[in-house]
Amino acid sequence: LLASIAGKRRIYRFNDLVTNLSLSLLSTLSGLMVMTVTYAAYAYVLKNHAVTHFETRSASTWILGFLGYELCYYWAHRAHHRVAILWASHVVHHSGEDFNFGLALRQSVTGQLTFWIFFIPLAILGLPLQVYFSIAFLQLIYQYFIHNEFVGTLGCLEYFLVTPAQHRLHHGRNLPYIDKNYGSILVVWDRVFGTYVRELPSGPPVYGVYQQVRSWNPWKINFSEYMSLLWKIAHSSTLTDKVKALFLAPEWMPVSAATHSEYHNADLAGASK
């Protein structure tokens, strides 16, 4: 914040920063409760269903654990963009229109309810609990760092690490950058699965989501997309469409719901992209 003021760069806005900190406080409080469930579930699966066991002091355990964690994170992150009920939670993080360290703290109060499930395969494989949580902590610190506009491209590091330049594109709402660069620390899985993008000549990213919340209220930001999803379900004429509304892509719309003109006029939050 001080650096942006000194450099006369409009990277922070007071109302946006206060909103981010409020959202961070709410998500931290809910996360502390979810962490207990996460710990118990991981420990239970590790103890009763692990197919093998890794030695904690072995370097190979940490290397394989790190690569495995990165892979699970990639698919968890991708699913939270492409499955409507998951996007309703994750959209909170993407609703910020200022790209800064405050945005890193802008998290959903419901986010950790679903994200941890994607890492249970690591417990089945036998990755020790302390290794799992250590890698998760490293990832958390790294993710904070890459939410900034001060660092430009980092040369050869761009080929294998997720950098601030890459993550800025991930937060873009303009078409070339939507649903790209899902990685946490390594960009390798984006390259493998075809979701990597670098800044294109068409222009830099425009931050935020297509249909913004238009509010600084942290509760509205947290739950507006859920309300939009409930609206879509209520206006779906068949049970199949109601289920699809939950589990297909956020932008999917049943014909029966799309015919209601009030959908287009409603003050919807988040983003059917």
PDB file of C-alpha atoms in Angstrom:
ATOM      1  CA  LEU A   1       0.000   0.000   0.000  1.00  0.00           C
ATOM      2  CA  LEU A   2       2.798   2.414   0.911  1.00  0.00           C
ATOM      3  CA  ALA A   3       4.711   1.513  -2.248  1.00  0.00           C
ATOM      4  CA  SER A   4       1.670   2.157  -4.416  1.00  0.00           C
ATOM      5  CA  ILE A   5       1.124   5.546  -2.757  1.00  0.00           C
ATOM      6  CA  ALA A   6       4.780   6.485  -3.135  1.00  0.00           C
ATOM      7  CA  GLY A   7       4.730   5.444  -6.777  1.00  0.00           C
ATOM      8  CA  LYS A   8       1.420   7.223  -7.382  1.00  0.00           C
ATOM      9  CA  ARG A   9      -0.136   4.001  -8.642  1.00  0.00           C
ATOM     10  CA  ARG A  10      -3.844   3.356  -8.047  1.00  0.00           C
ATOM     11  CA  ILE A  11      -3.480  -0.267  -6.936  1.00  0.00           C
ATOM     12  CA  TYR A  12      -5.454  -0.014  -3.691  1.00  0.00           C
ATOM     13  CA  ARG A  13      -8.801   1.617  -2.914  1.00  0.00           C
ATOM     14  CA  PHE A  14      -9.819   2.101   0.691  1.00  0.00           C
ATOM     15  CA  ASN A  15     -13.345   0.673   0.386  1.00  0.00           C
ATOM     16  CA  ASP A  16     -12.114  -2.333  -1.588  1.00  0.00           C
ATOM     17  CA  LEU A  17      -9.333  -3.009   0.915  1.00  0.00           C
ATOM     18  CA  VAL A  18     -11.711  -2.845   3.895  1.00  0.00           C
ATOM     19  CA  THR A  19     -14.081  -5.237   2.103  1.00  0.00           C
ATOM     20  CA  ASN A  20     -11.237  -7.660   1.411  1.00  0.00           C
ATOM     21  CA  LEU A  21     -10.159  -7.615   5.052  1.00  0.00           C
ATOM     22  CA  SER A  22     -13.756  -8.181   6.188  1.00  0.00           C
ATOM     23  CA  LEU A  23     -14.095 -11.142   3.828  1.00  0.00           C
ATOM     24  CA  SER A  24     -10.765 -12.461   5.076  1.00  0.00           C
ATOM     25  CA  LEU A  25     -11.910 -12.337   8.688  1.00  0.00           C
ATOM     26  CA  LEU A  26     -15.130 -14.214   7.902  1.00  0.00           C
ATOM     27  CA  SER A  27     -13.368 -16.863   5.819  1.00  0.00           C
ATOM     28  CA  THR A  28     -10.701 -17.342   8.503  1.00  0.00           C
ATOM     29  CA  LEU A  29     -13.303 -17.910  11.203  1.00  0.00           C
ATOM     30  CA  SER A  30     -15.161 -20.452   9.101  1.00  0.00           C
ATOM     31  CA  GLY A  31     -11.879 -22.002   7.990  1.00  0.00           C
ATOM     32  CA  LEU A  32     -10.824 -22.694  11.570  1.00  0.00           C
ATOM     33  CA  MET A  33     -13.932 -24.823  12.025  1.00  0.00           C
ATOM     34  CA  VAL A  34     -13.548 -26.590   8.683  1.00  0.00           C
ATOM     35  CA  MET A  35      -9.886 -27.308   9.424  1.00  0.00           C
ATOM     36  CA  THR A  36     -10.909 -29.610  12.264  1.00  0.00           C
ATOM     37  CA  VAL A  37     -13.054 -31.633   9.877  1.00  0.00           C
ATOM     38  CA  THR A  38     -10.306 -31.619   7.268  1.00  0.00           C
ATOM     39  CA  TYR A  39      -7.737 -32.874   9.754  1.00  0.00           C
ATOM     40  CA  ALA A  40     -10.023 -35.627  11.057  1.00  0.00           C
ATOM     41  CA  ALA A  41     -11.106 -36.775   7.587  1.00  0.00           C
ATOM     42  CA  TYR A  42      -7.561 -36.873   6.210  1.00  0.00           C
ATOM     43  CA  ALA A  43      -6.257 -38.687   9.296  1.00  0.00           C
ATOM     44  CA  TYR A  44      -9.095 -41.230   9.143  1.00  0.00           C
ATOM     45  CA  VAL A  45      -8.553 -42.056   5.465  1.00  0.00           C
ATOM     46  CA  LEU A  46      -4.783 -42.191   5.959  1.00  0.00           C
ATOM     47  CA  LYS A  47      -5.098 -44.610   8.853  1.00  0.00           C
ATOM     48  CA  ASN A  48      -7.795 -46.888   7.442  1.00  0.00           C
ATOM     49  CA  HIS A  49      -7.630 -46.719   3.662  1.00  0.00           C
ATOM     50  CA  ALA A  50      -4.082 -45.807   2.597  1.00  0.00           C
ATOM     51  CA  VAL A  51      -2.742 -48.188  -0.029  1.00  0.00           C
ATOM     52  CA  THR A  52       0.840 -47.575   1.067  1.00  0.00           C
ATOM     53  CA  HIS A  53       2.813 -45.488   3.547  1.00  0.00           C
ATOM     54  CA  PHE A  54       5.632 -43.037   2.909  1.00  0.00           C
ATOM     55  CA  GLU A  55       8.526 -42.268   5.214  1.00  0.00           C
ATOM     56  CA  THR A  56       8.264 -38.678   6.446  1.00  0.00           C
ATOM     57  CA  ARG A  57      12.025 -38.144   6.500  1.00  0.00           C
ATOM     58  CA  SER A  58      12.508 -39.301   2.920  1.00  0.00           C
ATOM     59  CA  ALA A  59      13.192 -36.587   0.329  1.00  0.00           C
ATOM     60  CA  SER A  60      11.229 -38.554  -2.261  1.00  0.00           C
ATOM     61  CA  THR A  61       8.144 -38.348  -0.032  1.00  0.00           C
ATOM     62  CA  TRP A  62       8.298 -34.553  -0.062  1.00  0.00           C
ATOM     63  CA  ILE A  63       8.953 -34.357  -3.807  1.00  0.00           C
ATOM     64  CA  LEU A  64       6.142 -36.759  -4.707  1.00  0.00           C
ATOM     65  CA  GLY A  65       3.884 -35.126  -2.133  1.00  0.00           C
ATOM     66  CA  PHE A  66       4.561 -31.699  -3.608  1.00  0.00           C
ATOM     67  CA  LEU A  67       3.823 -32.839  -7.167  1.00  0.00           C
ATOM     68  CA  GLY A  68       0.721 -34.698  -5.999  1.00  0.00           C
ATOM     69  CA  TYR A  69      -0.527 -31.691  -4.060  1.00  0.00           C
ATOM     70  CA  GLU A  70      -0.011 -29.468  -7.091  1.00  0.00           C
ATOM     71  CA  LEU A  71      -2.006 -31.880  -9.261  1.00  0.00           C
ATOM     72  CA  CYS A  72      -4.880 -32.067  -6.763  1.00  0.00           C
ATOM     73  CA  TYR A  73      -4.862 -28.287  -6.400  1.00  0.00           C
ATOM     74  CA  TYR A  74      -5.011 -27.837 -10.172  1.00  0.00           C
ATOM     75  CA  TRP A  75      -8.145 -29.979 -10.521  1.00  0.00           C
ATOM     76  CA  ALA A  76      -9.749 -28.522  -7.392  1.00  0.00           C
ATOM     77  CA  HIS A  77      -9.204 -25.019  -8.726  1.00  0.00           C
ATOM     78  CA  ARG A  78     -10.399 -25.934 -12.207  1.00  0.00           C
ATOM     79  CA  ALA A  79     -13.531 -27.609 -10.825  1.00  0.00           C
ATOM     80  CA  HIS A  80     -14.329 -24.507  -8.774  1.00  0.00           C
ATOM     81  CA  HIS A  81     -14.396 -22.542 -12.009  1.00  0.00           C
ATOM     82  CA  ARG A  82     -16.355 -25.006 -14.121  1.00  0.00           C
ATOM     83  CA  VAL A  83     -18.950 -26.459 -11.696  1.00  0.00           C
ATOM     84  CA  ALA A  84     -21.698 -23.988 -10.838  1.00  0.00           C
ATOM     85  CA  ILE A  85     -22.172 -24.885  -7.162  1.00  0.00           C
ATOM     86  CA  LEU A  86     -18.415 -24.675  -6.597  1.00  0.00           C
ATOM     87  CA  TRP A  87     -18.091 -21.466  -8.577  1.00  0.00           C
ATOM     88  CA  ALA A  88     -20.743 -19.898  -6.323  1.00  0.00           C
ATOM     89  CA  SER A  89     -18.164 -20.114  -3.556  1.00  0.00           C
ATOM     90  CA  HIS A  90     -14.999 -19.362  -5.516  1.00  0.00           C
ATOM     91  CA  VAL A  91     -16.451 -16.341  -7.328  1.00  0.00           C
ATOM     92  CA  VAL A  92     -15.901 -14.283  -4.156  1.00  0.00           C
ATOM     93  CA  HIS A  93     -12.157 -14.344  -4.772  1.00  0.00           C
ATOM     94  CA  HIS A  94     -12.586 -13.323  -8.395  1.00  0.00           C
ATOM     95  CA  SER A  95     -15.081 -10.548  -7.726  1.00  0.00           C
ATOM     96  CA  GLY A  96     -12.338  -8.130  -6.695  1.00  0.00           C
ATOM     97  CA  GLU A  97     -11.408  -5.587  -9.369  1.00  0.00           C
ATOM     98  CA  ASP A  98      -8.117  -4.455  -7.798  1.00  0.00           C
ATOM     99  CA  PHE A  99      -5.194  -6.855  -8.128  1.00  0.00           C
ATOM    100  CA  ASN A 100      -3.141  -6.602  -4.933  1.00  0.00           C
ATOM    101  CA  PHE A 101      -2.288  -8.403  -1.699  1.00  0.00           C
ATOM    102  CA  GLY A 102      -5.741  -7.514  -0.407  1.00  0.00           C
ATOM    103  CA  LEU A 103      -7.260  -9.608  -3.196  1.00  0.00           C
ATOM    104  CA  ALA A 104      -5.296 -12.618  -1.949  1.00  0.00           C
ATOM    105  CA  LEU A 105      -7.221 -12.320   1.319  1.00  0.00           C
ATOM    106  CA  ARG A 106     -10.588 -11.986  -0.433  1.00  0.00           C
ATOM    107  CA  GLN A 107     -11.907 -15.493   0.210  1.00  0.00           C
ATOM    108  CA  SER A 108     -15.336 -17.064   0.575  1.00  0.00           C
ATOM    109  CA  VAL A 109     -16.830 -18.023   3.912  1.00  0.00           C
ATOM    110  CA  THR A 110     -17.841 -21.349   2.274  1.00  0.00           C
ATOM    111  CA  GLY A 111     -14.680 -21.911   0.248  1.00  0.00           C
ATOM    112  CA  GLN A 112     -12.990 -24.459   2.482  1.00  0.00           C
ATOM    113  CA  LEU A 113     -16.119 -26.585   2.743  1.00  0.00           C
ATOM    114  CA  THR A 114     -15.465 -28.125  -0.670  1.00  0.00           C
ATOM    115  CA  PHE A 115     -11.830 -27.481  -1.602  1.00  0.00           C
ATOM    116  CA  TRP A 116     -10.254 -29.971   0.823  1.00  0.00           C
ATOM    117  CA  ILE A 117     -12.182 -32.941  -0.608  1.00  0.00           C
ATOM    118  CA  PHE A 118      -9.993 -32.896  -3.719  1.00  0.00           C
ATOM    119  CA  PHE A 119      -6.914 -33.716  -1.618  1.00  0.00           C
ATOM    120  CA  ILE A 120      -8.239 -36.936  -0.082  1.00  0.00           C
ATOM    121  CA  PRO A 121      -6.501 -38.977  -2.840  1.00  0.00           C
ATOM    122  CA  LEU A 122      -3.220 -37.974  -1.176  1.00  0.00           C
ATOM    123  CA  ALA A 123      -4.396 -39.656   2.023  1.00  0.00           C
ATOM    124  CA  ILE A 124      -5.374 -42.764   0.049  1.00  0.00           C
ATOM    125  CA  LEU A 125      -1.873 -42.816  -1.425  1.00  0.00           C
ATOM    126  CA  GLY A 126      -0.455 -42.617   2.092  1.00  0.00           C
ATOM    127  CA  LEU A 127       1.062 -39.121   2.167  1.00  0.00           C
ATOM    128  CA  PRO A 128       1.801 -38.372   5.853  1.00  0.00           C
ATOM    129  CA  LEU A 129      -0.384 -35.772   7.517  1.00  0.00           C
ATOM    130  CA  GLN A 130       2.511 -33.490   8.476  1.00  0.00           C
ATOM    131  CA  VAL A 131       3.812 -33.513   4.900  1.00  0.00           C
ATOM    132  CA  TYR A 132       0.375 -32.668   3.520  1.00  0.00           C
ATOM    133  CA  PHE A 133      -0.183 -29.727   5.862  1.00  0.00           C
ATOM    134  CA  SER A 134       3.371 -28.430   5.415  1.00  0.00           C
ATOM    135  CA  ILE A 135       2.972 -28.330   1.645  1.00  0.00           C
ATOM    136  CA  ALA A 136      -0.457 -26.719   2.028  1.00  0.00           C
ATOM    137  CA  PHE A 137       1.096 -23.985   4.190  1.00  0.00           C
ATOM    138  CA  LEU A 138       3.865 -23.397   1.622  1.00  0.00           C
ATOM    139  CA  GLN A 139       1.238 -23.099  -1.103  1.00  0.00           C
ATOM    140  CA  LEU A 140      -0.747 -20.595   0.952  1.00  0.00           C
ATOM    141  CA  ILE A 141       2.269 -18.324   1.398  1.00  0.00           C
ATOM    142  CA  TYR A 142       3.214 -18.544  -2.272  1.00  0.00           C
ATOM    143  CA  GLN A 143      -0.335 -17.766  -3.420  1.00  0.00           C
ATOM    144  CA  TYR A 144      -0.265 -14.594  -1.341  1.00  0.00           C
ATOM    145  CA  PHE A 145       2.927 -13.435  -3.035  1.00  0.00           C
ATOM    146  CA  ILE A 146       1.650 -13.761  -6.610  1.00  0.00           C
ATOM    147  CA  HIS A 147      -1.246 -11.348  -6.077  1.00  0.00           C
ATOM    148  CA  ASN A 148       0.666  -8.191  -6.977  1.00  0.00           C
ATOM    149  CA  GLU A 149       1.214  -5.856  -9.908  1.00  0.00           C
ATOM    150  CA  PHE A 150       4.732  -4.753  -8.954  1.00  0.00           C
ATOM    151  CA  VAL A 151       6.522  -7.844 -10.273  1.00  0.00           C
ATOM    152  CA  GLY A 152       6.808  -8.179 -14.040  1.00  0.00           C
ATOM    153  CA  THR A 153       7.686 -11.288 -16.005  1.00  0.00           C
ATOM    154  CA  LEU A 154      10.441 -13.404 -14.472  1.00  0.00           C
ATOM    155  CA  GLY A 155      12.303 -14.746 -17.483  1.00  0.00           C
ATOM    156  CA  CYS A 156      12.958 -18.473 -17.508  1.00  0.00           C
ATOM    157  CA  LEU A 157      10.997 -18.928 -14.261  1.00  0.00           C
ATOM    158  CA  GLU A 158       7.836 -18.349 -16.298  1.00  0.00           C
ATOM    159  CA  TYR A 159       8.295 -21.803 -17.864  1.00  0.00           C
ATOM    160  CA  PHE A 160       7.777 -23.800 -14.672  1.00  0.00           C
ATOM    161  CA  LEU A 161       6.536 -21.502 -11.871  1.00  0.00           C
ATOM    162  CA  VAL A 162       3.223 -19.705 -11.486  1.00  0.00           C
ATOM    163  CA  THR A 163       4.270 -16.056 -11.414  1.00  0.00           C
ATOM    164  CA  PRO A 164       2.444 -12.800 -10.659  1.00  0.00           C
ATOM    165  CA  ALA A 165       2.355 -12.097 -14.401  1.00  0.00           C
ATOM    166  CA  GLN A 166       0.589 -15.407 -15.038  1.00  0.00           C
ATOM    167  CA  HIS A 167      -1.810 -15.094 -12.118  1.00  0.00           C
ATOM    168  CA  ARG A 168      -2.855 -11.608 -13.184  1.00  0.00           C
ATOM    169  CA  LEU A 169      -4.210 -13.222 -16.339  1.00  0.00           C
ATOM    170  CA  HIS A 170      -6.094 -15.808 -14.288  1.00  0.00           C
ATOM    171  CA  HIS A 171      -8.069 -12.968 -12.710  1.00  0.00           C
ATOM    172  CA  GLY A 172      -8.954 -11.437 -16.075  1.00  0.00           C
ATOM    173  CA  ARG A 173     -12.574 -11.331 -17.173  1.00  0.00           C
ATOM    174  CA  ASN A 174     -11.785 -10.655 -20.827  1.00  0.00           C
ATOM    175  CA  LEU A 175     -12.142 -13.651 -23.099  1.00  0.00           C
ATOM    176  CA  PRO A 176      -8.546 -14.704 -23.846  1.00  0.00           C
ATOM    177  CA  TYR A 177      -7.826 -15.173 -20.136  1.00  0.00           C
ATOM    178  CA  ILE A 178     -11.032 -16.668 -18.693  1.00  0.00           C
ATOM    179  CA  ASP A 179     -10.465 -20.075 -17.043  1.00  0.00           C
ATOM    180  CA  LYS A 180      -6.707 -20.159 -17.591  1.00  0.00           C
ATOM    181  CA  ASN A 181      -3.597 -20.561 -15.402  1.00  0.00           C
ATOM    182  CA  TYR A 182      -5.077 -22.612 -12.557  1.00  0.00           C
ATOM    183  CA  GLY A 183      -1.757 -23.663 -11.037  1.00  0.00           C
ATOM    184  CA  SER A 184      -0.671 -22.975  -7.461  1.00  0.00           C
ATOM    185  CA  ILE A 185       3.142 -22.958  -7.498  1.00  0.00           C
ATOM    186  CA  LEU A 186       3.952 -24.941 -10.640  1.00  0.00           C
ATOM    187  CA  VAL A 187       2.627 -24.067 -14.070  1.00  0.00           C
ATOM    188  CA  VAL A 188       3.393 -27.571 -15.350  1.00  0.00           C
ATOM    189  CA  TRP A 189      -0.163 -28.930 -15.011  1.00  0.00           C
ATOM    190  CA  ASP A 190      -1.612 -25.977 -16.945  1.00  0.00           C
ATOM    191  CA  ARG A 191       0.805 -26.757 -19.742  1.00  0.00           C
ATOM    192  CA  VAL A 192      -0.021 -30.478 -19.640  1.00  0.00           C
ATOM    193  CA  PHE A 193      -3.804 -29.992 -19.659  1.00  0.00           C
ATOM    194  CA  GLY A 194      -3.956 -27.071 -22.075  1.00  0.00           C
ATOM    195  CA  THR A 195      -5.034 -24.228 -19.785  1.00  0.00           C
ATOM    196  CA  TYR A 196      -1.860 -22.155 -19.867  1.00  0.00           C
ATOM    197  CA  VAL A 197      -1.928 -18.679 -21.391  1.00  0.00           C
ATOM    198  CA  ARG A 198       0.478 -15.758 -21.465  1.00  0.00           C
ATOM    199  CA  GLU A 199      -0.438 -12.127 -22.017  1.00  0.00           C
ATOM    200  CA  LEU A 200      -1.559 -11.661 -25.600  1.00  0.00           C
ATOM    201  CA  PRO A 201      -1.161  -8.694 -27.975  1.00  0.00           C
ATOM    202  CA  SER A 202      -4.930  -8.147 -27.658  1.00  0.00           C
ATOM    203  CA  GLY A 203      -4.292  -6.484 -24.332  1.00  0.00           C
ATOM    204  CA  PRO A 204      -3.833  -6.873 -20.555  1.00  0.00           C
ATOM    205  CA  PRO A 205      -6.408  -8.497 -18.254  1.00  0.00           C
ATOM    206  CA  VAL A 206      -9.450  -6.627 -16.971  1.00  0.00           C
ATOM    207  CA  TYR A 207      -9.934  -7.787 -13.388  1.00  0.00           C
ATOM    208  CA  GLY A 208     -13.140  -9.032 -11.832  1.00  0.00           C
ATOM    209  CA  VAL A 209     -16.099 -11.022 -13.128  1.00  0.00           C
ATOM    210  CA  TYR A 210     -18.450 -10.332 -16.009  1.00  0.00           C
ATOM    211  CA  GLN A 211     -21.464  -9.518 -13.837  1.00  0.00           C
ATOM    212  CA  GLN A 212     -20.212  -7.736 -10.740  1.00  0.00           C
ATOM    213  CA  VAL A 213     -21.828  -7.754  -7.290  1.00  0.00           C
ATOM    214  CA  ARG A 214     -21.988  -3.941  -7.069  1.00  0.00           C
ATOM    215  CA  SER A 215     -21.691  -3.957  -3.303  1.00  0.00           C
ATOM    216  CA  TRP A 216     -19.098  -3.588  -0.556  1.00  0.00           C
ATOM    217  CA  ASN A 217     -21.222  -5.690   1.806  1.00  0.00           C
ATOM    218  CA  PRO A 218     -19.229  -8.877   2.616  1.00  0.00           C
ATOM    219  CA  TRP A 219     -22.380 -10.931   3.221  1.00  0.00           C
ATOM    220  CA  LYS A 220     -23.863  -9.980  -0.137  1.00  0.00           C
ATOM    221  CA  ILE A 221     -20.572 -10.724  -1.851  1.00  0.00           C
ATOM    222  CA  ASN A 222     -20.450 -14.131  -0.165  1.00  0.00           C
ATOM    223  CA  PHE A 223     -23.971 -15.258  -1.017  1.00  0.00           C
ATOM    224  CA  SER A 224     -25.193 -13.378  -4.096  1.00  0.00           C
ATOM    225  CA  GLU A 225     -24.055 -16.068  -6.506  1.00  0.00           C
ATOM    226  CA  TYR A 226     -25.815 -18.701  -4.420  1.00  0.00           C
ATOM    227  CA  MET A 227     -29.008 -16.649  -4.735  1.00  0.00           C
ATOM    228  CA  SER A 228     -28.535 -16.482  -8.494  1.00  0.00           C
ATOM    229  CA  LEU A 229     -28.062 -20.243  -8.566  1.00  0.00           C
ATOM    230  CA  LEU A 230     -31.232 -20.774  -6.526  1.00  0.00           C
ATOM    231  CA  TRP A 231     -33.086 -18.527  -8.969  1.00  0.00           C
ATOM    232  CA  LYS A 232     -31.863 -20.659 -11.872  1.00  0.00           C
ATOM    233  CA  ILE A 233     -32.968 -23.857 -10.109  1.00  0.00           C
ATOM    234  CA  ALA A 234     -36.383 -22.410  -9.266  1.00  0.00           C
ATOM    235  CA  HIS A 235     -36.967 -21.438 -12.903  1.00  0.00           C
ATOM    236  CA  SER A 236     -35.822 -24.797 -14.306  1.00  0.00           C
ATOM    237  CA  SER A 237     -38.869 -26.730 -15.459  1.00  0.00           C
ATOM    238  CA  THR A 238     -37.499 -30.264 -15.004  1.00  0.00           C
ATOM    239  CA  LEU A 239     -35.634 -32.092 -12.257  1.00  0.00           C
ATOM    240  CA  THR A 240     -32.852 -32.867 -14.729  1.00  0.00           C
ATOM    241  CA  ASP A 241     -32.358 -29.183 -15.427  1.00  0.00           C
ATOM    242  CA  LYS A 242     -32.321 -28.395 -11.706  1.00  0.00           C
ATOM    243  CA  VAL A 243     -29.490 -30.890 -11.215  1.00  0.00           C
ATOM    244  CA  LYS A 244     -27.666 -29.574 -14.274  1.00  0.00           C
ATOM    245  CA  ALA A 245     -27.902 -26.057 -12.871  1.00  0.00           C
ATOM    246  CA  LEU A 246     -25.860 -27.208  -9.879  1.00  0.00           C
ATOM    247  CA  PHE A 247     -23.202 -29.284 -11.607  1.00  0.00           C
ATOM    248  CA  LEU A 248     -22.734 -27.949 -15.121  1.00  0.00           C
ATOM    249  CA  ALA A 249     -20.726 -24.845 -16.011  1.00  0.00           C
ATOM    250  CA  PRO A 250     -21.733 -21.547 -14.344  1.00  0.00           C
ATOM    251  CA  GLU A 251     -22.826 -20.038 -17.655  1.00  0.00           C
ATOM    252  CA  TRP A 252     -25.185 -22.928 -18.520  1.00  0.00           C
ATOM    253  CA  MET A 253     -28.809 -21.857 -18.616  1.00  0.00           C
ATOM    254  CA  PRO A 254     -31.905 -24.065 -19.085  1.00  0.00           C
ATOM    255  CA  VAL A 255     -34.247 -22.852 -21.816  1.00  0.00           C
ATOM    256  CA  SER A 256     -37.098 -22.552 -19.327  1.00  0.00           C
ATOM    257  CA  ALA A 257     -35.083 -20.150 -17.161  1.00  0.00           C
ATOM    258  CA  ALA A 258     -33.620 -18.178 -20.034  1.00  0.00           C
ATOM    259  CA  THR A 259     -37.111 -17.275 -21.268  1.00  0.00           C
ATOM    260  CA  HIS A 260     -37.846 -15.296 -18.096  1.00  0.00           C
ATOM    261  CA  SER A 261     -37.043 -11.698 -18.861  1.00  0.00           C
ATOM    262  CA  GLU A 262     -36.515 -10.905 -15.190  1.00  0.00           C
ATOM    263  CA  TYR A 263     -33.317 -12.963 -15.269  1.00  0.00           C
ATOM    264  CA  HIS A 264     -31.742 -10.433 -17.582  1.00  0.00           C
ATOM    265  CA  ASN A 265     -32.933  -7.501 -15.486  1.00  0.00           C
ATOM    266  CA  ALA A 266     -32.100  -8.881 -12.058  1.00  0.00           C
ATOM    267  CA  ASP A 267     -29.206  -7.503 -10.074  1.00  0.00           C
ATOM    268  CA  LEU A 268     -27.300 -10.775 -10.077  1.00  0.00           C
ATOM    269  CA  ALA A 269     -23.949 -11.244  -8.428  1.00  0.00           C
ATOM    270  CA  GLY A 270     -20.840 -13.105  -9.328  1.00  0.00           C
ATOM    271  CA  ALA A 271     -20.663 -14.343 -12.802  1.00  0.00           C
ATOM    272  CA  SER A 272     -22.318 -16.499 -15.244  1.00  0.00           C
ATOM    273  CA  LYS A 273     -19.334 -16.016 -17.460  1.00  0.00           C
TER     274      LYS A 273
END
